mmCIF file of C-alpha atoms in Angstrom:
data_model
loop_
_atom_site.group_PDB
_atom_site.id
_atom_site.type_symbol
_atom_site.label_atom_id
_atom_site.label_comp_id
_atom_site.label_asym_id
_atom_site.label_seq_id
_atom_site.Cartn_x
_atom_site.Cartn_y
_atom_site.Cartn_z
ATOM 1 C CA MET A 1374 104.046 102.195 57.086
ATOM 2 C CA ASP A 1375 105.988 104.755 55.121
ATOM 3 C CA GLU A 1376 107.334 104.250 51.618
ATOM 4 C CA GLN A 1377 110.944 103.655 52.701
ATOM 5 C CA SER A 1378 110.059 100.820 55.091
ATOM 6 C CA PHE A 1379 107.747 99.344 52.449
ATOM 7 C CA LYS A 1380 110.634 99.240 49.945
ATOM 8 C CA ILE A 1381 112.936 97.636 52.517
ATOM 9 C CA GLY A 1382 110.244 95.078 53.352
ATOM 10 C CA SER A 1383 109.724 94.308 49.660
ATOM 11 C CA ILE A 1384 113.450 93.756 49.111
ATOM 12 C CA ARG A 1385 113.632 91.470 52.144
ATOM 13 C CA ALA A 1386 110.582 89.539 50.956
ATOM 14 C CA TRP A 1387 112.082 89.127 47.479
ATOM 15 C CA LYS A 1388 115.371 87.865 48.941
ATOM 16 C CA PHE A 1389 113.486 85.458 51.195
ATOM 17 C CA VAL A 1390 111.390 84.108 48.323
ATOM 18 C CA SER A 1391 114.460 83.713 46.113
ATOM 19 C CA TRP A 1392 116.516 81.844 48.716
ATOM 20 C CA ALA A 1393 113.609 79.662 49.815
ATOM 21 C CA THR A 1394 112.814 78.747 46.213
ATOM 22 C CA LEU A 1395 116.451 77.891 45.558
ATOM 23 C CA THR A 1396 116.473 75.787 48.741
ATOM 24 C CA ALA A 1397 113.342 73.974 47.586
ATOM 25 C CA ILE A 1398 114.842 73.195 44.176
ATOM 26 C CA VAL A 1399 118.094 71.940 45.699
ATOM 27 C CA PHE A 1400 116.177 69.890 48.252
ATOM 28 C CA MET A 1401 114.125 68.263 45.473
ATOM 29 C CA ALA A 1402 117.255 67.328 43.578
ATOM 30 C CA VAL A 1403 119.274 66.076 46.544
ATOM 31 C CA TRP A 1404 116.730 64.187 48.641
ATOM 32 C CA PRO A 1405 114.611 61.856 46.484
ATOM 33 C CA LEU A 1406 113.415 59.860 49.516
ATOM 34 C CA GLU A 1407 110.163 58.022 49.031
ATOM 35 C CA LEU A 1408 107.816 56.578 51.593
ATOM 36 C CA SER A 1409 107.336 52.867 50.890
ATOM 37 C CA ALA A 1410 109.972 52.842 48.160
ATOM 38 C CA GLY A 1411 109.137 50.430 45.386
ATOM 39 C CA ASP A 1412 105.420 50.669 46.070
ATOM 40 C CA PRO A 1413 103.464 52.140 43.136
ATOM 41 C CA PHE A 1414 101.629 54.348 45.645
ATOM 42 C CA SER A 1415 104.778 55.781 47.248
ATOM 43 C CA ILE A 1416 104.951 59.517 47.906
ATOM 44 C CA ASP A 1417 108.156 61.485 47.449
ATOM 45 C CA VAL A 1418 108.868 63.194 50.787
ATOM 46 C CA GLY A 1419 111.463 65.484 49.230
ATOM 47 C CA ARG A 1420 108.920 66.934 46.842
ATOM 48 C CA ILE A 1421 106.369 67.448 49.602
ATOM 49 C CA PHE A 1422 108.939 69.396 51.601
ATOM 50 C CA ALA A 1423 110.192 71.324 48.579
ATOM 51 C CA TYR A 1424 106.722 72.429 47.517
ATOM 52 C CA ALA A 1425 105.829 73.281 51.116
ATOM 53 C CA VAL A 1426 108.908 75.532 51.281
ATOM 54 C CA LEU A 1427 108.046 77.074 47.914
ATOM 55 C CA ALA A 1428 104.428 77.753 48.903
ATOM 56 C CA LEU A 1429 105.435 79.068 52.325
ATOM 57 C CA SER A 1430 108.032 81.397 50.848
ATOM 58 C CA LEU A 1431 105.537 82.772 48.342
ATOM 59 C CA SER A 1432 102.896 83.224 51.048
ATOM 60 C CA LEU A 1433 105.271 85.075 53.347
ATOM 61 C CA GLY A 1434 106.888 87.060 50.563
ATOM 62 C CA TYR A 1435 103.612 88.236 49.067
ATOM 63 C CA PRO A 1436 101.062 88.217 51.918
ATOM 64 C CA ARG A 1437 98.601 90.488 50.124
ATOM 65 C CA SER A 1438 98.121 88.265 47.085
ATOM 66 C CA PRO A 1439 97.312 84.703 48.205
ATOM 67 C CA LYS A 1440 95.614 83.822 44.910
ATOM 68 C CA LEU A 1441 98.744 84.731 42.953
ATOM 69 C CA CYS A 1442 100.874 82.651 45.339
ATOM 70 C CA ALA A 1443 98.568 79.661 44.964
ATOM 71 C CA ALA A 1444 98.565 80.024 41.173
ATOM 72 C CA LEU A 1445 102.374 80.214 41.032
ATOM 73 C CA SER A 1446 102.780 77.188 43.301
ATOM 74 C CA PHE A 1447 100.275 75.108 41.374
ATOM 75 C CA SER A 1448 101.800 76.175 38.048
ATOM 76 C CA ALA A 1449 105.227 75.055 39.258
ATOM 77 C CA ALA A 1450 103.780 71.681 40.259
ATOM 78 C CA VAL A 1451 102.068 71.213 36.896
ATOM 79 C CA VAL A 1452 105.195 72.159 34.940
ATOM 80 C CA ASP A 1453 107.328 69.903 37.156
ATOM 81 C CA GLU A 1454 104.927 67.021 36.574
ATOM 82 C CA PHE A 1455 104.202 67.351 32.867
ATOM 83 C CA LEU A 1456 107.479 68.658 31.421
ATOM 84 C CA PRO A 1457 109.308 65.327 31.977
ATOM 85 C CA ILE A 1458 106.319 63.515 30.483
ATOM 86 C CA LEU A 1459 106.506 65.630 27.334
ATOM 87 C CA LEU A 1460 110.297 65.666 27.006
ATOM 88 C CA LEU A 1461 111.341 62.276 28.347
ATOM 89 C CA SER A 1462 108.237 60.137 27.843
ATOM 90 C CA HIS A 1463 107.820 59.496 31.565
ATOM 91 C CA SER A 1464 104.493 58.206 32.749
ATOM 92 C CA PHE A 1465 102.129 60.240 34.890
ATOM 93 C CA ARG A 1466 101.866 59.182 38.534
ATOM 94 C CA TRP A 1467 98.982 60.424 40.616
ATOM 95 C CA THR A 1468 101.023 59.953 43.785
ATOM 96 C CA ASP A 1469 103.681 62.393 42.554
ATOM 97 C CA MET A 1470 101.055 65.055 41.898
ATOM 98 C CA ALA A 1471 99.366 64.283 45.223
ATOM 99 C CA GLY A 1472 102.658 64.788 47.047
ATOM 100 C CA LYS A 1473 103.143 68.142 45.360
ATOM 101 C CA LEU A 1474 99.617 69.252 46.212
ATOM 102 C CA ILE A 1475 100.056 68.144 49.835
ATOM 103 C CA GLY A 1476 103.212 70.244 50.032
ATOM 104 C CA ILE A 1477 101.535 73.253 48.435
ATOM 105 C CA LEU A 1478 98.539 73.075 50.769
ATOM 106 C CA LEU A 1479 100.773 72.627 53.800
ATOM 107 C CA GLY A 1480 102.993 75.560 52.849
ATOM 108 C CA HIS A 1481 100.091 77.896 52.104
ATOM 109 C CA ALA A 1482 98.320 76.918 55.330
ATOM 110 C CA ILE A 1483 101.415 77.690 57.402
ATOM 111 C CA GLY A 1484 101.928 80.944 55.495
ATOM 112 C CA TRP A 1485 98.296 81.973 55.981
ATOM 113 C CA ILE A 1486 98.476 81.325 59.737
ATOM 114 C CA TRP A 1487 101.788 83.180 59.965
ATOM 115 C CA ASN A 1488 100.403 86.174 58.055
ATOM 116 C CA GLN A 1489 97.261 86.289 60.234
ATOM 117 C CA ARG A 1490 99.363 86.402 63.388
ATOM 118 C CA ARG A 1491 101.670 89.018 61.891
ATOM 119 C CA ASN A 1492 98.662 91.185 60.988
ATOM 120 C CA GLU A 1493 97.281 90.843 64.521
ATOM 121 C CA ASP A 1494 100.646 91.907 65.946
ATOM 122 C CA LEU A 1495 100.789 94.926 63.640
ATOM 123 C CA GLU A 1496 97.295 96.026 64.663
ATOM 124 C CA THR A 1497 98.131 96.035 68.377
#
């Protein structure tokens, strides 16, 4: 791959990551659907999807640095969980954090599989 195509690929990846992250944030704000609403062990489906999109976009945007992508995704989940606790005195819910981690793992798994297949296609 020459330098010009690498720059074009980097710009496309950055645009993809930006739009997917924005989509994830909007999705989190608009769709607060919970499984078993009212149950103390309910999981927020919107957050699972949003964090899956965030993790997937990071994995596809930066395929050569999976540890950085995982760290960014997990950091976003921790900030999203603990910032309202610090600022608004909300209580910590394990199910909220579990939903975020499920989304992150799902997104990174899909991104890893996608990147493996893309690498195989590039080698042939």
